[in-house]
């Protein structure tokens, strides 16, 4: 539906009877829209993953602490791991927003090619980081929930499951690294 709306917007600019090409539609969209959308997705998806993970971990932690109140303080590490996913997204969004620079739009040439490439690059970087942290938050939340429930039954399982949770949390860090590498050579100016 969104692609159809973009094509409808591009249609009046075309000659009567000619077909609309997708590259014309994407070329008509501002590189700033792509760049800011990438930064927003980095934050939005990361925070969504963290919130989902905190919800799952927190509800299991509260339920399991009824049986074994000793687990509440040490199992808060699972909530901290979930929150790290949101922080990763914020860090990458700040880095991406520093890459955005003003460029001039030409009525005859359109947006400069470098600016278009930079907009797409920042979008790709932001969505990569956001999706990896969404999955990271979900993973850490599910493992943290299992950790709380297992710890309530048998205290010796806490460290063993915590190791698995650390590996799940590393997924978000990998997304941050890939996002930073993707945005490393992005330049709006020509």
mmCIF file of C-alpha atoms in Angstrom:
data_model
loop_
_atom_site.group_PDB
_atom_site.id
_atom_site.type_symbol
_atom_site.label_atom_id
_atom_site.label_comp_id
_atom_site.label_asym_id
_atom_site.label_seq_id
_atom_site.Cartn_x
_atom_site.Cartn_y
_atom_site.Cartn_z
ATOM 1 C CA UNK A 1 0.000 0.000 0.000
ATOM 2 C CA UNK A 2 2.830 2.398 0.845
ATOM 3 C CA UNK A 3 4.608 1.671 -2.440
ATOM 4 C CA UNK A 4 1.350 2.302 -4.296
ATOM 5 C CA UNK A 5 0.946 5.626 -2.525
ATOM 6 C CA UNK A 6 4.493 6.624 -3.436
ATOM 7 C CA UNK A 7 3.886 5.638 -7.045
ATOM 8 C CA UNK A 8 0.662 7.651 -7.080
ATOM 9 C CA UNK A 9 2.581 10.681 -5.838
ATOM 10 C CA UNK A 10 5.191 10.229 -8.558
ATOM 11 C CA UNK A 11 2.591 9.695 -11.301
ATOM 12 C CA UNK A 12 1.717 13.366 -12.043
ATOM 13 C CA UNK A 13 5.365 14.128 -12.755
ATOM 14 C CA UNK A 14 5.463 11.530 -15.569
ATOM 15 C CA UNK A 15 4.448 12.129 -19.141
ATOM 16 C CA UNK A 16 0.986 11.003 -20.243
ATOM 17 C CA UNK A 17 0.934 7.270 -21.035
ATOM 18 C CA UNK A 18 4.429 6.465 -19.692
ATOM 19 C CA UNK A 19 5.012 3.884 -16.973
ATOM 20 C CA UNK A 20 6.269 4.647 -13.478
ATOM 21 C CA UNK A 21 9.611 3.080 -12.622
ATOM 22 C CA UNK A 22 10.445 2.186 -9.010
ATOM 23 C CA UNK A 23 13.834 3.865 -9.191
ATOM 24 C CA UNK A 24 12.046 7.134 -9.983
ATOM 25 C CA UNK A 25 9.895 6.712 -6.886
ATOM 26 C CA UNK A 26 12.879 6.039 -4.635
ATOM 27 C CA UNK A 27 14.834 8.886 -6.227
ATOM 28 C CA UNK A 28 11.986 11.273 -5.413
ATOM 29 C CA UNK A 29 12.124 10.466 -1.702
ATOM 30 C CA UNK A 30 14.404 12.702 0.317
ATOM 31 C CA UNK A 31 17.592 11.089 1.633
ATOM 32 C CA UNK A 32 16.847 12.811 4.932
ATOM 33 C CA UNK A 33 13.652 10.772 5.253
ATOM 34 C CA UNK A 34 15.636 7.551 4.856
ATOM 35 C CA UNK A 35 18.345 8.699 7.276
ATOM 36 C CA UNK A 36 15.980 9.849 10.013
ATOM 37 C CA UNK A 37 13.816 6.767 9.542
ATOM 38 C CA UNK A 38 16.919 4.608 10.060
ATOM 39 C CA UNK A 39 17.823 6.453 13.261
ATOM 40 C CA UNK A 40 14.224 6.219 14.492
ATOM 41 C CA UNK A 41 14.054 2.483 13.752
ATOM 42 C CA UNK A 42 17.306 1.972 15.630
ATOM 43 C CA UNK A 43 15.758 3.471 18.763
ATOM 44 C CA UNK A 44 12.190 2.266 18.262
ATOM 45 C CA UNK A 45 12.906 -1.388 17.555
ATOM 46 C CA UNK A 46 15.599 -1.585 20.243
ATOM 47 C CA UNK A 47 13.324 -0.118 22.892
ATOM 48 C CA UNK A 48 10.498 -2.430 21.801
ATOM 49 C CA UNK A 49 12.750 -5.473 22.190
ATOM 50 C CA UNK A 50 13.959 -4.269 25.582
ATOM 51 C CA UNK A 51 10.416 -3.584 26.787
ATOM 52 C CA UNK A 52 9.207 -6.983 25.641
ATOM 53 C CA UNK A 53 12.148 -8.696 27.336
ATOM 54 C CA UNK A 54 11.634 -6.770 30.581
ATOM 55 C CA UNK A 55 7.934 -7.661 30.525
ATOM 56 C CA UNK A 56 8.610 -11.384 30.111
ATOM 57 C CA UNK A 57 11.488 -11.495 32.598
ATOM 58 C CA UNK A 58 9.779 -9.276 35.145
ATOM 59 C CA UNK A 59 6.524 -11.174 35.203
ATOM 60 C CA UNK A 60 8.316 -14.515 35.652
ATOM 61 C CA UNK A 61 10.608 -13.021 38.267
ATOM 62 C CA UNK A 62 7.685 -11.706 40.301
ATOM 63 C CA UNK A 63 5.799 -14.970 40.027
ATOM 64 C CA UNK A 64 8.791 -17.123 40.954
ATOM 65 C CA UNK A 65 9.768 -14.871 43.866
ATOM 66 C CA UNK A 66 6.569 -15.856 45.631
ATOM 67 C CA UNK A 67 7.962 -19.380 46.018
ATOM 68 C CA UNK A 68 11.589 -18.310 46.556
ATOM 69 C CA UNK A 69 12.013 -14.648 47.631
ATOM 70 C CA UNK A 70 15.822 -15.031 47.553
ATOM 71 C CA UNK A 71 15.854 -14.839 43.724
ATOM 72 C CA UNK A 72 14.628 -11.258 43.314
ATOM 73 C CA UNK A 73 17.888 -9.351 43.726
ATOM 74 C CA UNK A 74 20.241 -11.581 41.763
ATOM 75 C CA UNK A 75 17.796 -12.128 38.904
ATOM 76 C CA UNK A 76 17.536 -8.388 38.271
ATOM 77 C CA UNK A 77 20.610 -8.886 36.071
ATOM 78 C CA UNK A 78 18.211 -10.235 33.437
ATOM 79 C CA UNK A 79 16.302 -6.948 33.434
ATOM 80 C CA UNK A 80 19.589 -5.054 33.094
ATOM 81 C CA UNK A 81 20.575 -7.193 30.096
ATOM 82 C CA UNK A 82 17.232 -6.375 28.466
ATOM 83 C CA UNK A 83 17.716 -2.672 29.100
ATOM 84 C CA UNK A 84 21.137 -2.860 27.434
ATOM 85 C CA UNK A 85 19.370 -3.587 24.131
ATOM 86 C CA UNK A 86 17.573 -0.228 24.359
ATOM 87 C CA UNK A 87 20.793 1.576 25.235
ATOM 88 C CA UNK A 88 22.523 0.023 22.213
ATOM 89 C CA UNK A 89 19.802 1.415 19.950
ATOM 90 C CA UNK A 90 20.109 4.898 21.448
ATOM 91 C CA UNK A 91 23.893 4.865 21.004
ATOM 92 C CA UNK A 92 23.646 3.887 17.343
ATOM 93 C CA UNK A 93 20.912 6.475 16.700
ATOM 94 C CA UNK A 94 23.147 9.196 18.143
ATOM 95 C CA UNK A 95 26.028 8.057 15.945
ATOM 96 C CA UNK A 96 23.752 7.972 12.889
ATOM 97 C CA UNK A 97 22.336 11.428 13.565
ATOM 98 C CA UNK A 98 25.841 12.907 13.628
ATOM 99 C CA UNK A 99 26.372 11.603 10.074
ATOM 100 C CA UNK A 100 23.497 13.693 8.643
ATOM 101 C CA UNK A 101 24.721 16.864 6.914
ATOM 102 C CA UNK A 102 22.951 19.536 4.855
ATOM 103 C CA UNK A 103 23.062 19.181 1.063
ATOM 104 C CA UNK A 104 21.460 21.238 -1.675
ATOM 105 C CA UNK A 105 18.586 19.925 -3.763
ATOM 106 C CA UNK A 106 18.764 20.787 -7.459
ATOM 107 C CA UNK A 107 15.566 21.255 -9.458
ATOM 108 C CA UNK A 108 17.250 19.811 -12.532
ATOM 109 C CA UNK A 109 19.485 17.106 -10.996
ATOM 110 C CA UNK A 110 17.502 16.186 -7.873
ATOM 111 C CA UNK A 111 19.335 15.010 -4.778
ATOM 112 C CA UNK A 112 23.095 14.432 -5.126
ATOM 113 C CA UNK A 113 24.009 10.765 -5.574
ATOM 114 C CA UNK A 114 26.223 10.842 -2.491
ATOM 115 C CA UNK A 115 23.363 12.137 -0.371
ATOM 116 C CA UNK A 116 21.032 9.415 -1.652
ATOM 117 C CA UNK A 117 23.637 6.730 -0.909
ATOM 118 C CA UNK A 118 24.201 8.189 2.553
ATOM 119 C CA UNK A 119 20.469 8.220 3.291
ATOM 120 C CA UNK A 120 20.128 4.581 2.256
ATOM 121 C CA UNK A 121 23.266 3.653 4.201
ATOM 122 C CA UNK A 122 22.024 5.260 7.408
ATOM 123 C CA UNK A 123 18.621 3.622 6.931
ATOM 124 C CA UNK A 124 20.253 0.213 6.487
ATOM 125 C CA UNK A 125 22.465 0.732 9.499
ATOM 126 C CA UNK A 126 19.566 1.806 11.702
ATOM 127 C CA UNK A 127 17.236 -1.014 10.716
ATOM 128 C CA UNK A 128 20.051 -3.568 11.146
ATOM 129 C CA UNK A 129 20.790 -2.380 14.655
ATOM 130 C CA UNK A 130 17.092 -2.056 15.536
ATOM 131 C CA UNK A 131 16.130 -5.534 14.349
ATOM 132 C CA UNK A 132 19.102 -7.206 16.020
ATOM 133 C CA UNK A 133 18.273 -5.484 19.318
ATOM 134 C CA UNK A 134 14.594 -6.369 18.959
ATOM 135 C CA UNK A 135 15.576 -10.033 18.697
ATOM 136 C CA UNK A 136 18.193 -9.587 21.433
ATOM 137 C CA UNK A 137 15.610 -8.170 23.852
ATOM 138 C CA UNK A 138 13.204 -10.995 23.101
ATOM 139 C CA UNK A 139 15.948 -13.609 23.499
ATOM 140 C CA UNK A 140 17.252 -12.187 26.769
ATOM 141 C CA UNK A 141 13.699 -11.844 28.085
ATOM 142 C CA UNK A 142 12.834 -15.468 27.390
ATOM 143 C CA UNK A 143 16.124 -16.781 28.799
ATOM 144 C CA UNK A 144 15.831 -14.433 31.793
ATOM 145 C CA UNK A 145 12.361 -15.757 32.459
ATOM 146 C CA UNK A 146 13.690 -19.301 32.364
ATOM 147 C CA UNK A 147 16.565 -18.278 34.605
ATOM 148 C CA UNK A 148 14.212 -16.896 37.260
ATOM 149 C CA UNK A 149 11.975 -19.964 37.177
ATOM 150 C CA UNK A 150 14.906 -22.387 37.250
ATOM 151 C CA UNK A 151 16.631 -20.479 40.046
ATOM 152 C CA UNK A 152 13.469 -20.661 42.128
ATOM 153 C CA UNK A 153 13.554 -24.465 41.804
ATOM 154 C CA UNK A 154 17.309 -25.068 42.037
ATOM 155 C CA UNK A 155 19.804 -22.330 42.972
ATOM 156 C CA UNK A 156 22.719 -24.120 41.279
ATOM 157 C CA UNK A 157 21.165 -23.498 37.839
ATOM 158 C CA UNK A 158 21.440 -19.700 38.031
ATOM 159 C CA UNK A 159 25.029 -19.326 36.793
ATOM 160 C CA UNK A 160 24.595 -21.936 34.082
ATOM 161 C CA UNK A 161 21.566 -20.196 32.583
ATOM 162 C CA UNK A 162 23.152 -16.783 33.076
ATOM 163 C CA UNK A 163 25.929 -17.833 30.669
ATOM 164 C CA UNK A 164 23.295 -18.554 28.013
ATOM 165 C CA UNK A 165 21.737 -15.164 28.730
ATOM 166 C CA UNK A 166 25.088 -13.448 28.199
ATOM 167 C CA UNK A 167 25.401 -15.092 24.779
ATOM 168 C CA UNK A 168 21.888 -13.881 23.919
ATOM 169 C CA UNK A 169 22.815 -10.363 24.983
ATOM 170 C CA UNK A 170 25.825 -10.478 22.673
ATOM 171 C CA UNK A 171 23.417 -10.550 19.691
ATOM 172 C CA UNK A 172 22.539 -6.926 20.365
ATOM 173 C CA UNK A 173 26.185 -5.960 20.614
ATOM 174 C CA UNK A 174 26.842 -7.626 17.266
ATOM 175 C CA UNK A 175 24.057 -5.497 15.755
ATOM 176 C CA UNK A 176 25.670 -2.357 17.156
ATOM 177 C CA UNK A 177 29.039 -3.306 15.689
ATOM 178 C CA UNK A 178 27.557 -4.089 12.265
ATOM 179 C CA UNK A 179 25.517 -0.861 12.337
ATOM 180 C CA UNK A 180 28.588 1.227 13.145
ATOM 181 C CA UNK A 181 30.601 -0.477 10.417
ATOM 182 C CA UNK A 182 27.778 0.097 7.892
ATOM 183 C CA UNK A 183 27.612 3.797 8.748
ATOM 184 C CA UNK A 184 31.386 4.233 8.951
ATOM 185 C CA UNK A 185 31.968 5.612 5.449
ATOM 186 C CA UNK A 186 28.640 7.408 4.999
ATOM 187 C CA UNK A 187 29.053 11.011 3.737
ATOM 188 C CA UNK A 188 26.166 13.282 2.786
ATOM 189 C CA UNK A 189 28.412 15.890 1.263
ATOM 190 C CA UNK A 190 30.055 15.225 -2.085
#
